[in-house]
Amino acid sequence: MDSGKVHVMDHPLVAHKLSIMRDKNTSVKDFRELVSEIGMFIAYEATRDLPLTTRTIETPICEAEVPTLDGKKLAVVPILRAGLGLVDGVLRMVPAARVGHIGMFRDEETLEPHTYFCKMPKDIAEREVLIVDPMLATGGSAAAAIDEMKKRGCKQIKLLVLVAAPEGIACIRKAHPDVDIYAGAVDKCLNENGYIVPGLGDAGDRIFGTK
Ligand code: PRP
Ligand code: URA
């Protein structure tokens, strides 16, 4: 089996934008816009290996053989709810991608993830899947979402997150060693409530203004 990699964004714009998001005084509006912007950067990195072919066109100067995407089919799959915040940024990079939704919530006491919704494009098994969620904390939600996608026959899966904890990365490496992880940053650890430190706080609440 292929061994997946962890790709951590190494870019001053991402670092700067994440720092604004970490500030507890950042408004819901700004937080939501920044999730989307960083989603675009992470999608840019996660699509670096898309296959190219060539086609012949006429430039104003001459005939030329130019690179063009080889029509690889993609699907973006946000983990509800907070993953929704990343969808439009990713779609700005890959506008033809289909969107599947998977609803996961964590039991607040056990931190165990539960699937409450799953609606995928019909041909999902033929698509490369980009699972998106701002937070990879214990890794339980993402690992369960990857399980669901594999159950539906998906073979090429990438996980895109804004902030990852080392514990979450270790969980995915163990449960799904074939899945590449793309992270805006890797933080220090989890606290006793399963929140990433220093982290962003509750990403869903901050995107949707529910607290
Ligand atoms: C958050 C986050 C992830 C999950 C990460 O969602 O968006 O899905 O927690 O934690 P884990 O790695 O320990 O599983 P949450 O369960 O708070 O739901 P929400 O998106 O509806 O806010
Ligand atoms: N979910 C969040 O929204 N934030 C965390 O830090 C951990 C899980």
JSON list of C-alpha atoms and ligand atoms in Angstrom, two decimals:
[
{"chain": "A", "resi": 1, "resn": "MET", "atom": "CA", "xyz": [0.00, 0.00, 0.00]},
{"chain": "A", "resi": 2, "resn": "ASP", "atom": "CA", "xyz": [1.22, 3.53, -0.78]},
{"chain": "A", "resi": 3, "resn": "SER", "atom": "CA", "xyz": [2.29, 5.49, 2.23]},
{"chain": "A", "resi": 4, "resn": "GLY", "atom": "CA", "xyz": [0.64, 8.92, 2.47]},
{"chain": "A", "resi": 5, "resn": "LYS", "atom": "CA", "xyz": [2.50, 12.07, 3.43]},
{"chain": "A", "resi": 6, "resn": "VAL", "atom": "CA", "xyz": [1.85, 15.05, 5.64]},
{"chain": "A", "resi": 7, "resn": "HIS", "atom": "CA", "xyz": [2.15, 18.35, 3.74]},
{"chain": "A", "resi": 8, "resn": "VAL", "atom": "CA", "xyz": [2.33, 21.39, 5.98]},
{"chain": "A", "resi": 9, "resn": "MET", "atom": "CA", "xyz": [1.79, 24.73, 4.24]},
{"chain": "A", "resi": 10, "resn": "ASP", "atom": "CA", "xyz": [4.95, 26.72, 4.36]},
{"chain": "A", "resi": 11, "resn": "HIS", "atom": "CA", "xyz": [3.74, 30.12, 3.22]},
{"chain": "A", "resi": 12, "resn": "PRO", "atom": "CA", "xyz": [3.78, 33.52, 4.94]},
{"chain": "A", "resi": 13, "resn": "LEU", "atom": "CA", "xyz": [0.26, 34.39, 3.73]},
{"chain": "A", "resi": 14, "resn": "VAL", "atom": "CA", "xyz": [-1.18, 31.24, 5.29]},
{"chain": "A", "resi": 15, "resn": "ALA", "atom": "CA", "xyz": [0.76, 31.81, 8.53]},
{"chain": "A", "resi": 16, "resn": "HIS", "atom": "CA", "xyz": [-0.44, 35.43, 8.70]},
{"chain": "A", "resi": 17, "resn": "LYS", "atom": "CA", "xyz": [-4.07, 34.60, 7.97]},
{"chain": "A", "resi": 18, "resn": "LEU", "atom": "CA", "xyz": [-4.07, 31.77, 10.52]},
{"chain": "A", "resi": 19, "resn": "SER", "atom": "CA", "xyz": [-2.71, 34.15, 13.16]},
{"chain": "A", "resi": 20, "resn": "ILE", "atom": "CA", "xyz": [-5.66, 36.48, 12.58]},
{"chain": "A", "resi": 21, "resn": "MET", "atom": "CA", "xyz": [-8.02, 33.50, 12.90]},
{"chain": "A", "resi": 22, "resn": "ARG", "atom": "CA", "xyz": [-6.41, 32.41, 16.17]},
{"chain": "A", "resi": 23, "resn": "ASP", "atom": "CA", "xyz": [-7.23, 35.77, 17.78]},
{"chain": "A", "resi": 24, "resn": "LYS", "atom": "CA", "xyz": [-10.41, 35.30, 19.80]},
{"chain": "A", "resi": 25, "resn": "ASN", "atom": "CA", "xyz": [-11.45, 38.88, 18.95]},
{"chain": "A", "resi": 26, "resn": "THR", "atom": "CA", "xyz": [-11.62, 38.19, 15.20]},
{"chain": "A", "resi": 27, "resn": "SER", "atom": "CA", "xyz": [-15.19, 38.65, 13.97]},
{"chain": "A", "resi": 28, "resn": "VAL", "atom": "CA", "xyz": [-17.36, 35.87, 12.57]},
{"chain": "A", "resi": 29, "resn": "LYS", "atom": "CA", "xyz": [-17.30, 37.61, 9.18]},
{"chain": "A", "resi": 30, "resn": "ASP", "atom": "CA", "xyz": [-13.50, 37.83, 9.06]},
{"chain": "A", "resi": 31, "resn": "PHE", "atom": "CA", "xyz": [-13.06, 34.30, 10.43]},
{"chain": "A", "resi": 32, "resn": "ARG", "atom": "CA", "xyz": [-15.39, 32.87, 7.77]},
{"chain": "A", "resi": 33, "resn": "GLU", "atom": "CA", "xyz": [-13.63, 34.77, 4.96]},
{"chain": "A", "resi": 34, "resn": "LEU", "atom": "CA", "xyz": [-10.22, 33.59, 6.16]},
{"chain": "A", "resi": 35, "resn": "VAL", "atom": "CA", "xyz": [-11.33, 29.93, 6.32]},
{"chain": "A", "resi": 36, "resn": "SER", "atom": "CA", "xyz": [-12.35, 30.21, 2.69]},
{"chain": "A", "resi": 37, "resn": "GLU", "atom": "CA", "xyz": [-9.13, 31.99, 1.62]},
{"chain": "A", "resi": 38, "resn": "ILE", "atom": "CA", "xyz": [-6.87, 29.46, 3.32]},
{"chain": "A", "resi": 39, "resn": "GLY", "atom": "CA", "xyz": [-9.03, 26.70, 1.83]},
{"chain": "A", "resi": 40, "resn": "MET", "atom": "CA", "xyz": [-8.03, 28.04, -1.56]},
{"chain": "A", "resi": 41, "resn": "PHE", "atom": "CA", "xyz": [-4.31, 27.90, -0.73]},
{"chain": "A", "resi": 42, "resn": "ILE", "atom": "CA", "xyz": [-4.55, 24.38, 0.67]},
{"chain": "A", "resi": 43, "resn": "ALA", "atom": "CA", "xyz": [-6.50, 23.19, -2.37]},
{"chain": "A", "resi": 44, "resn": "TYR", "atom": "CA", "xyz": [-3.81, 24.72, -4.58]},
{"chain": "A", "resi": 45, "resn": "GLU", "atom": "CA", "xyz": [-1.22, 22.59, -2.80]},
{"chain": "A", "resi": 46, "resn": "ALA", "atom": "CA", "xyz": [-3.37, 19.45, -2.73]},
{"chain": "A", "resi": 47, "resn": "THR", "atom": "CA", "xyz": [-3.94, 19.59, -6.50]},
{"chain": "A", "resi": 48, "resn": "ARG", "atom": "CA", "xyz": [-0.25, 19.95, -7.33]},
{"chain": "A", "resi": 49, "resn": "ASP", "atom": "CA", "xyz": [-0.13, 16.36, -8.66]},
{"chain": "A", "resi": 50, "resn": "LEU", "atom": "CA", "xyz": [-3.16, 16.59, -10.97]},
{"chain": "A", "resi": 51, "resn": "PRO", "atom": "CA", "xyz": [-2.25, 14.93, -14.26]},
{"chain": "A", "resi": 52, "resn": "LEU", "atom": "CA", "xyz": [-1.76, 17.09, -17.35]},
{"chain": "A", "resi": 53, "resn": "THR", "atom": "CA", "xyz": [-2.05, 16.28, -21.00]},
{"chain": "A", "resi": 54, "resn": "THR", "atom": "CA", "xyz": [-1.47, 18.60, -23.96]},
{"chain": "A", "resi": 55, "resn": "ARG", "atom": "CA", "xyz": [-3.64, 20.10, -26.66]},
{"chain": "A", "resi": 56, "resn": "THR", "atom": "CA", "xyz": [-2.82, 22.10, -29.72]},
{"chain": "A", "resi": 57, "resn": "ILE", "atom": "CA", "xyz": [-4.04, 25.69, -29.99]},
{"chain": "A", "resi": 58, "resn": "GLU", "atom": "CA", "xyz": [-3.21, 28.79, -32.01]},
{"chain": "A", "resi": 59, "resn": "THR", "atom": "CA", "xyz": [-1.73, 31.62, -29.98]},
{"chain": "A", "resi": 60, "resn": "PRO", "atom": "CA", "xyz": [-1.75, 35.06, -31.66]},
{"chain": "A", "resi": 61, "resn": "ILE", "atom": "CA", "xyz": [1.82, 34.21, -32.70]},
{"chain": "A", "resi": 62, "resn": "CYS", "atom": "CA", "xyz": [1.93, 30.54, -33.71]},
{"chain": "A", "resi": 63, "resn": "GLU", "atom": "CA", "xyz": [0.56, 27.06, -33.22]},
{"chain": "A", "resi": 64, "resn": "ALA", "atom": "CA", "xyz": [1.52, 25.65, -29.83]},
{"chain": "A", "resi": 65, "resn": "GLU", "atom": "CA", "xyz": [1.09, 22.51, -27.83]},
{"chain": "A", "resi": 66, "resn": "VAL", "atom": "CA", "xyz": [-0.09, 23.62, -24.38]},
{"chain": "A", "resi": 67, "resn": "PRO", "atom": "CA", "xyz": [-0.67, 21.81, -21.07]},
{"chain": "A", "resi": 68, "resn": "THR", "atom": "CA", "xyz": [-4.23, 21.16, -20.05]},
{"chain": "A", "resi": 69, "resn": "LEU", "atom": "CA", "xyz": [-5.78, 19.21, -17.17]},
{"chain": "A", "resi": 70, "resn": "ASP", "atom": "CA", "xyz": [-6.33, 15.57, -18.04]},
{"chain": "A", "resi": 71, "resn": "GLY", "atom": "CA", "xyz": [-9.97, 15.66, -16.94]},
{"chain": "A", "resi": 72, "resn": "LYS", "atom": "CA", "xyz": [-9.44, 13.96, -13.61]},
{"chain": "A", "resi": 73, "resn": "LYS", "atom": "CA", "xyz": [-12.71, 13.82, -11.69]},
{"chain": "A", "resi": 74, "resn": "LEU", "atom": "CA", "xyz": [-12.65, 15.36, -8.22]},
{"chain": "A", "resi": 75, "resn": "ALA", "atom": "CA", "xyz": [-15.08, 15.54, -5.34]},
{"chain": "A", "resi": 76, "resn": "VAL", "atom": "CA", "xyz": [-14.89, 17.87, -2.37]},
{"chain": "A", "resi": 77, "resn": "VAL", "atom": "CA", "xyz": [-16.36, 16.36, 0.78]},
{"chain": "A", "resi": 78, "resn": "PRO", "atom": "CA", "xyz": [-16.82, 18.73, 3.73]},
{"chain": "A", "resi": 79, "resn": "ILE", "atom": "CA", "xyz": [-17.29, 17.20, 7.16]},
{"chain": "A", "resi": 80, "resn": "LEU", "atom": "CA", "xyz": [-20.36, 19.03, 8.52]},
{"chain": "A", "resi": 81, "resn": "ARG", "atom": "CA", "xyz": [-20.64, 21.46, 9.79]},
{"chain": "A", "resi": 82, "resn": "ALA", "atom": "CA", "xyz": [-17.34, 23.29, 9.96]},
{"chain": "A", "resi": 83, "resn": "GLY", "atom": "CA", "xyz": [-16.01, 21.74, 6.74]},
{"chain": "A", "resi": 84, "resn": "LEU", "atom": "CA", "xyz": [-18.64, 23.74, 4.84]},
{"chain": "A", "resi": 85, "resn": "GLY", "atom": "CA", "xyz": [-16.54, 26.84, 5.45]},
{"chain": "A", "resi": 86, "resn": "LEU", "atom": "CA", "xyz": [-13.81, 25.46, 3.18]},
{"chain": "A", "resi": 87, "resn": "VAL", "atom": "CA", "xyz": [-15.95, 24.42, 0.23]},
{"chain": "A", "resi": 88, "resn": "ASP", "atom": "CA", "xyz": [-16.14, 27.66, -1.74]},
{"chain": "A", "resi": 89, "resn": "GLY", "atom": "CA", "xyz": [-12.37, 28.27, -1.43]},
{"chain": "A", "resi": 90, "resn": "VAL", "atom": "CA", "xyz": [-11.64, 24.78, -2.75]},
{"chain": "A", "resi": 91, "resn": "LEU", "atom": "CA", "xyz": [-14.19, 25.18, -5.55]},
{"chain": "A", "resi": 92, "resn": "ARG", "atom": "CA", "xyz": [-12.52, 28.39, -6.64]},
{"chain": "A", "resi": 93, "resn": "MET", "atom": "CA", "xyz": [-9.46, 26.24, -7.45]},
{"chain": "A", "resi": 94, "resn": "VAL", "atom": "CA", "xyz": [-11.40, 23.29, -8.93]},
{"chain": "A", "resi": 95, "resn": "PRO", "atom": "CA", "xyz": [-14.75, 24.69, -10.11]},
{"chain": "A", "resi": 96, "resn": "ALA", "atom": "CA", "xyz": [-15.87, 21.48, -11.85]},
{"chain": "A", "resi": 97, "resn": "ALA", "atom": "CA", "xyz": [-15.54, 19.34, -8.73]},
{"chain": "A", "resi": 98, "resn": "ARG", "atom": "CA", "xyz": [-18.68, 17.71, -7.34]},
{"chain": "A", "resi": 99, "resn": "VAL", "atom": "CA", "xyz": [-19.57, 18.13, -3.68]},
{"chain": "A", "resi": 100, "resn": "GLY", "atom": "CA", "xyz": [-20.55, 15.34, -1.27]},
{"chain": "A", "resi": 101, "resn": "HIS", "atom": "CA", "xyz": [-21.54, 16.01, 2.34]},
{"chain": "A", "resi": 102, "resn": "ILE", "atom": "CA", "xyz": [-20.79, 13.98, 5.40]},
{"chain": "A", "resi": 103, "resn": "GLY", "atom": "CA", "xyz": [-22.18, 14.91, 8.79]},
{"chain": "A", "resi": 104, "resn": "MET", "atom": "CA", "xyz": [-20.13, 13.95, 11.83]},
{"chain": "A", "resi": 105, "resn": "PHE", "atom": "CA", "xyz": [-20.48, 15.10, 15.39]},
{"chain": "A", "resi": 106, "resn": "ARG", "atom": "CA", "xyz": [-18.33, 14.29, 18.39]},
{"chain": "A", "resi": 107, "resn": "ASP", "atom": "CA", "xyz": [-19.93, 13.00, 21.55]},
{"chain": "A", "resi": 108, "resn": "GLU", "atom": "CA", "xyz": [-18.89, 15.74, 23.97]},
{"chain": "A", "resi": 109, "resn": "GLU", "atom": "CA", "xyz": [-18.03, 13.24, 26.71]},
{"chain": "A", "resi": 110, "resn": "THR", "atom": "CA", "xyz": [-16.43, 10.32, 24.87]},
{"chain": "A", "resi": 111, "resn": "LEU", "atom": "CA", "xyz": [-15.19, 12.47, 21.90]},
{"chain": "A", "resi": 112, "resn": "GLU", "atom": "CA", "xyz": [-16.30, 9.52, 19.69]},
{"chain": "A", "resi": 113, "resn": "PRO", "atom": "CA", "xyz": [-17.48, 10.58, 16.20]},
{"chain": "A", "resi": 114, "resn": "HIS", "atom": "CA", "xyz": [-20.93, 9.66, 14.87]},
{"chain": "A", "resi": 115, "resn": "THR", "atom": "CA", "xyz": [-22.13, 9.90, 11.24]},
{"chain": "A", "resi": 116, "resn": "TYR", "atom": "CA", "xyz": [-25.53, 11.59, 11.01]},
{"chain": "A", "resi": 117, "resn": "PHE", "atom": "CA", "xyz": [-25.64, 12.38, 7.27]},
{"chain": "A", "resi": 118, "resn": "CYS", "atom": "CA", "xyz": [-23.95, 11.19, 4.09]},
{"chain": "A", "resi": 119, "resn": "LYS", "atom": "CA", "xyz": [-24.92, 12.24, 0.57]},
{"chain": "A", "resi": 120, "resn": "MET", "atom": "CA", "xyz": [-22.40, 11.66, -2.21]},
{"chain": "A", "resi": 121, "resn": "PRO", "atom": "CA", "xyz": [-22.29, 12.09, -6.00]},
{"chain": "A", "resi": 122, "resn": "LYS", "atom": "CA", "xyz": [-23.36, 8.81, -7.67]},
{"chain": "A", "resi": 123, "resn": "ASP", "atom": "CA", "xyz": [-19.96, 8.20, -9.25]},
{"chain": "A", "resi": 124, "resn": "ILE", "atom": "CA", "xyz": [-18.01, 8.97, -6.07]},
{"chain": "A", "resi": 125, "resn": "ALA", "atom": "CA", "xyz": [-15.97, 5.74, -6.33]},
{"chain": "A", "resi": 126, "resn": "GLU", "atom": "CA", "xyz": [-14.44, 7.02, -9.59]},
{"chain": "A", "resi": 127, "resn": "ARG", "atom": "CA", "xyz": [-13.44, 10.38, -8.16]},
{"chain": "A", "resi": 128, "resn": "GLU", "atom": "CA", "xyz": [-10.41, 11.60, -6.25]},
{"chain": "A", "resi": 129, "resn": "VAL", "atom": "CA", "xyz": [-11.86, 12.79, -2.95]},
{"chain": "A", "resi": 130, "resn": "LEU", "atom": "CA", "xyz": [-10.73, 15.88, -1.04]},
{"chain": "A", "resi": 131, "resn": "ILE", "atom": "CA", "xyz": [-12.16, 15.64, 2.49]},
{"chain": "A", "resi": 132, "resn": "VAL", "atom": "CA", "xyz": [-12.18, 19.10, 4.07]},
{"chain": "A", "resi": 133, "resn": "ASP", "atom": "CA", "xyz": [-12.47, 20.14, 7.71]},
{"chain": "A", "resi": 134, "resn": "PRO", "atom": "CA", "xyz": [-10.82, 23.08, 9.49]},
{"chain": "A", "resi": 135, "resn": "MET", "atom": "CA", "xyz": [-9.74, 21.00, 12.50]},
{"chain": "A", "resi": 136, "resn": "LEU", "atom": "CA", "xyz": [-7.92, 17.67, 12.85]},
{"chain": "A", "resi": 137, "resn": "ALA", "atom": "CA", "xyz": [-7.94, 17.21, 16.63]},
{"chain": "A", "resi": 138, "resn": "THR", "atom": "CA", "xyz": [-8.09, 13.60, 17.91]},
{"chain": "A", "resi": 139, "resn": "GLY", "atom": "CA", "xyz": [-8.55, 12.56, 14.27]},
{"chain": "A", "resi": 140, "resn": "GLY", "atom": "CA", "xyz": [-11.67, 10.56, 15.13]},
{"chain": "A", "resi": 141, "resn": "SER", "atom": "CA", "xyz": [-14.04, 12.51, 12.85]},
{"chain": "A", "resi": 142, "resn": "ALA", "atom": "CA", "xyz": [-11.67, 12.51, 9.87]},
{"chain": "A", "resi": 143, "resn": "ALA", "atom": "CA", "xyz": [-10.79, 8.82, 10.29]},
{"chain": "A", "resi": 144, "resn": "ALA", "atom": "CA", "xyz": [-14.50, 7.92, 10.40]},
{"chain": "A", "resi": 145, "resn": "ALA", "atom": "CA", "xyz": [-15.21, 10.10, 7.34]},
{"chain": "A", "resi": 146, "resn": "ILE", "atom": "CA", "xyz": [-12.38, 8.35, 5.45]},
{"chain": "A", "resi": 147, "resn": "ASP", "atom": "CA", "xyz": [-13.86, 4.98, 6.50]},
{"chain": "A", "resi": 148, "resn": "GLU", "atom": "CA", "xyz": [-17.22, 6.02, 5.02]},
{"chain": "A", "resi": 149, "resn": "MET", "atom": "CA", "xyz": [-15.59, 7.07, 1.74]},
{"chain": "A", "resi": 150, "resn": "LYS", "atom": "CA", "xyz": [-13.63, 3.82, 1.50]},
{"chain": "A", "resi": 151, "resn": "LYS", "atom": "CA", "xyz": [-16.85, 1.88, 2.15]},
{"chain": "A", "resi": 152, "resn": "ARG", "atom": "CA", "xyz": [-18.26, 3.63, -0.92]},
{"chain": "A", "resi": 153, "resn": "GLY", "atom": "CA", "xyz": [-15.33, 2.42, -3.02]},
{"chain": "A", "resi": 154, "resn": "CYS", "atom": "CA", "xyz": [-13.15, 5.57, -3.02]},
{"chain": "A", "resi": 155, "resn": "LYS", "atom": "CA", "xyz": [-9.50, 4.78, -3.58]},
{"chain": "A", "resi": 156, "resn": "GLN", "atom": "CA", "xyz": [-7.82, 8.16, -3.82]},
{"chain": "A", "resi": 157, "resn": "ILE", "atom": "CA", "xyz": [-8.48, 10.29, -0.77]},
{"chain": "A", "resi": 158, "resn": "LYS", "atom": "CA", "xyz": [-6.77, 13.40, 0.55]},
{"chain": "A", "resi": 159, "resn": "LEU", "atom": "CA", "xyz": [-7.52, 15.18, 3.81]},
{"chain": "A", "resi": 160, "resn": "LEU", "atom": "CA", "xyz": [-7.33, 19.01, 3.86]},
{"chain": "A", "resi": 161, "resn": "VAL", "atom": "CA", "xyz": [-7.35, 20.82, 7.23]},
{"chain": "A", "resi": 162, "resn": "LEU", "atom": "CA", "xyz": [-6.47, 24.29, 8.48]},
{"chain": "A", "resi": 163, "resn": "VAL", "atom": "CA", "xyz": [-4.99, 23.21, 11.80]},
{"chain": "A", "resi": 164, "resn": "ALA", "atom": "CA", "xyz": [-3.85, 19.75, 12.85]},
{"chain": "A", "resi": 165, "resn": "ALA", "atom": "CA", "xyz": [-2.80, 18.39, 16.23]},
{"chain": "A", "resi": 166, "resn": "PRO", "atom": "CA", "xyz": [0.05, 15.85, 16.29]},
{"chain": "A", "resi": 167, "resn": "GLU", "atom": "CA", "xyz": [-2.43, 13.40, 17.87]},
{"chain": "A", "resi": 168, "resn": "GLY", "atom": "CA", "xyz": [-4.80, 13.74, 14.91]},
{"chain": "A", "resi": 169, "resn": "ILE", "atom": "CA", "xyz": [-2.03, 13.26, 12.40]},
{"chain": "A", "resi": 170, "resn": "ALA", "atom": "CA", "xyz": [-0.86, 10.13, 14.25]},
{"chain": "A", "resi": 171, "resn": "CYS", "atom": "CA", "xyz": [-4.44, 8.78, 14.24]},
{"chain": "A", "resi": 172, "resn": "ILE", "atom": "CA", "xyz": [-4.81, 9.19, 10.46]},
{"chain": "A", "resi": 173, "resn": "ARG", "atom": "CA", "xyz": [-1.32, 7.84, 9.77]},
{"chain": "A", "resi": 174, "resn": "LYS", "atom": "CA", "xyz": [-2.26, 4.72, 11.73]},
{"chain": "A", "resi": 175, "resn": "ALA", "atom": "CA", "xyz": [-5.85, 4.18, 10.51]},
{"chain": "A", "resi": 176, "resn": "HIS", "atom": "CA", "xyz": [-5.35, 5.34, 6.92]},
{"chain": "A", "resi": 177, "resn": "PRO", "atom": "CA", "xyz": [-1.67, 5.30, 5.98]},
{"chain": "A", "resi": 178, "resn": "ASP", "atom": "CA", "xyz": [-2.56, 5.71, 2.28]},
{"chain": "A", "resi": 179, "resn": "VAL", "atom": "CA", "xyz": [-4.17, 9.15, 2.81]},
{"chain": "A", "resi": 180, "resn": "ASP", "atom": "CA", "xyz": [-2.15, 12.33, 2.29]},
{"chain": "A", "resi": 181, "resn": "ILE", "atom": "CA", "xyz": [-2.81, 15.12, 4.80]},
{"chain": "A", "resi": 182, "resn": "TYR", "atom": "CA", "xyz": [-2.56, 18.80, 3.81]},
{"chain": "A", "resi": 183, "resn": "ALA", "atom": "CA", "xyz": [-2.48, 21.13, 6.82]},
{"chain": "A", "resi": 184, "resn": "GLY", "atom": "CA", "xyz": [-2.23, 24.90, 7.14]},
{"chain": "A", "resi": 185, "resn": "ALA", "atom": "CA", "xyz": [-0.34, 24.40, 10.43]},
{"chain": "A", "resi": 186, "resn": "VAL", "atom": "CA", "xyz": [0.49, 21.71, 12.95]},
{"chain": "A", "resi": 187, "resn": "ASP", "atom": "CA", "xyz": [-0.11, 22.90, 16.51]},
{"chain": "A", "resi": 188, "resn": "LYS", "atom": "CA", "xyz": [1.32, 21.78, 19.85]},
{"chain": "A", "resi": 189, "resn": "CYS", "atom": "CA", "xyz": [-1.18, 19.36, 21.38]},
{"chain": "A", "resi": 190, "resn": "LEU", "atom": "CA", "xyz": [-4.74, 18.76, 22.52]},
{"chain": "A", "resi": 191, "resn": "ASN", "atom": "CA", "xyz": [-6.12, 19.96, 25.83]},
{"chain": "A", "resi": 192, "resn": "GLU", "atom": "CA", "xyz": [-8.15, 17.82, 28.22]},
{"chain": "A", "resi": 193, "resn": "ASN", "atom": "CA", "xyz": [-11.35, 18.67, 26.29]},
{"chain": "A", "resi": 194, "resn": "GLY", "atom": "CA", "xyz": [-9.94, 17.54, 22.96]},
{"chain": "A", "resi": 195, "resn": "TYR", "atom": "CA", "xyz": [-9.38, 21.09, 21.69]},
{"chain": "A", "resi": 196, "resn": "ILE", "atom": "CA", "xyz": [-6.26, 21.96, 19.71]},
{"chain": "A", "resi": 197, "resn": "VAL", "atom": "CA", "xyz": [-3.71, 24.14, 21.56]},
{"chain": "A", "resi": 198, "resn": "PRO", "atom": "CA", "xyz": [-3.24, 26.98, 20.70]},
{"chain": "A", "resi": 199, "resn": "GLY", "atom": "CA", "xyz": [-5.76, 26.23, 17.94]},
{"chain": "A", "resi": 200, "resn": "LEU", "atom": "CA", "xyz": [-8.70, 28.29, 16.77]},
{"chain": "A", "resi": 201, "resn": "GLY", "atom": "CA", "xyz": [-11.30, 27.30, 19.34]},
{"chain": "A", "resi": 202, "resn": "ASP", "atom": "CA", "xyz": [-14.54, 25.73, 18.11]},
{"chain": "A", "resi": 203, "resn": "ALA", "atom": "CA", "xyz": [-14.27, 26.24, 14.35]},
{"chain": "A", "resi": 204, "resn": "GLY", "atom": "CA", "xyz": [-17.95, 25.51, 13.63]},
{"chain": "A", "resi": 205, "resn": "ASP", "atom": "CA", "xyz": [-19.14, 28.02, 16.22]},
{"chain": "A", "resi": 206, "resn": "ARG", "atom": "CA", "xyz": [-16.71, 30.65, 14.93]},
{"chain": "A", "resi": 207, "resn": "ILE", "atom": "CA", "xyz": [-17.69, 30.14, 11.26]},
{"chain": "A", "resi": 208, "resn": "PHE", "atom": "CA", "xyz": [-21.42, 30.16, 11.88]},
{"chain": "A", "resi": 209, "resn": "GLY", "atom": "CA", "xyz": [-21.55, 32.47, 14.91]},
{"chain": "A", "resi": 210, "resn": "THR", "atom": "CA", "xyz": [-23.38, 29.92, 17.05]},
{"chain": "A", "resi": 211, "resn": "LYS", "atom": "CA", "xyz": [-21.81, 30.87, 20.37]},
{"chain": "B", "resi": 1, "resn": "PRP", "atom": "C1", "xyz": [-15.06, 19.68, 14.90]},
{"chain": "B", "resi": 1, "resn": "PRP", "atom": "C2", "xyz": [-14.22, 19.83, 13.67]},
{"chain": "B", "resi": 1, "resn": "PRP", "atom": "C3", "xyz": [-13.96, 18.40, 13.29]},
{"chain": "B", "resi": 1, "resn": "PRP", "atom": "C4", "xyz": [-13.86, 17.72, 14.62]},
{"chain": "B", "resi": 1, "resn": "PRP", "atom": "C5", "xyz": [-12.42, 17.50, 14.95]},
{"chain": "B", "resi": 1, "resn": "PRP", "atom": "O1", "xyz": [-16.37, 19.42, 14.59]},
{"chain": "B", "resi": 1, "resn": "PRP", "atom": "O2", "xyz": [-14.82, 20.59, 12.66]},
{"chain": "B", "resi": 1, "resn": "PRP", "atom": "O3", "xyz": [-14.97, 17.83, 12.49]},
{"chain": "B", "resi": 1, "resn": "PRP", "atom": "O4", "xyz": [-14.44, 18.60, 15.58]},
{"chain": "B", "resi": 1, "resn": "PRP", "atom": "O5", "xyz": [-12.29, 16.78, 16.11]},
{"chain": "B", "resi": 1, "resn": "PRP", "atom": "P1", "xyz": [-11.69, 15.31, 16.16]},
{"chain": "B", "resi": 1, "resn": "PRP", "atom": "O6", "xyz": [-10.47, 15.33, 15.26]},
{"chain": "B", "resi": 1, "resn": "PRP", "atom": "O7", "xyz": [-11.34, 15.12, 17.59]},
{"chain": "B", "resi": 1, "resn": "PRP", "atom": "O8", "xyz": [-12.73, 14.36, 15.67]},
{"chain": "B", "resi": 1, "resn": "PRP", "atom": "P2", "xyz": [-17.50, 19.29, 15.70]},
{"chain": "B", "resi": 1, "resn": "PRP", "atom": "O9", "xyz": [-17.63, 17.86, 16.14]},
{"chain": "B", "resi": 1, "resn": "PRP", "atom": "O10", "xyz": [-17.23, 20.29, 16.80]},
{"chain": "B", "resi": 1, "resn": "PRP", "atom": "O11", "xyz": [-18.81, 19.65, 14.90]},
{"chain": "B", "resi": 1, "resn": "PRP", "atom": "P3", "xyz": [-19.22, 20.99, 14.09]},
{"chain": "B", "resi": 1, "resn": "PRP", "atom": "O12", "xyz": [-18.45, 20.99, 12.83]},
{"chain": "B", "resi": 1, "resn": "PRP", "atom": "O13", "xyz": [-20.68, 20.79, 13.85]},
{"chain": "B", "resi": 1, "resn": "PRP", "atom": "O14", "xyz": [-18.94, 22.18, 14.94]},
{"chain": "B", "resi": 2, "resn": "URA", "atom": "N1", "xyz": [-13.01, 20.90, 17.07]},
{"chain": "B", "resi": 2, "resn": "URA", "atom": "C1", "xyz": [-12.85, 22.23, 16.98]},
{"chain": "B", "resi": 2, "resn": "URA", "atom": "O1", "xyz": [-13.69, 22.94, 16.40]},
{"chain": "B", "resi": 2, "resn": "URA", "atom": "N2", "xyz": [-11.75, 22.78, 17.52]},
{"chain": "B", "resi": 2, "resn": "URA", "atom": "C2", "xyz": [-10.82, 22.04, 18.14]},
{"chain": "B", "resi": 2, "resn": "URA", "atom": "O2", "xyz": [-9.82, 22.60, 18.62]},
{"chain": "B", "resi": 2, "resn": "URA", "atom": "C3", "xyz": [-11.01, 20.65, 18.23]},
{"chain": "B", "resi": 2, "resn": "URA", "atom": "C4", "xyz": [-12.11, 20.10, 17.68]}
]
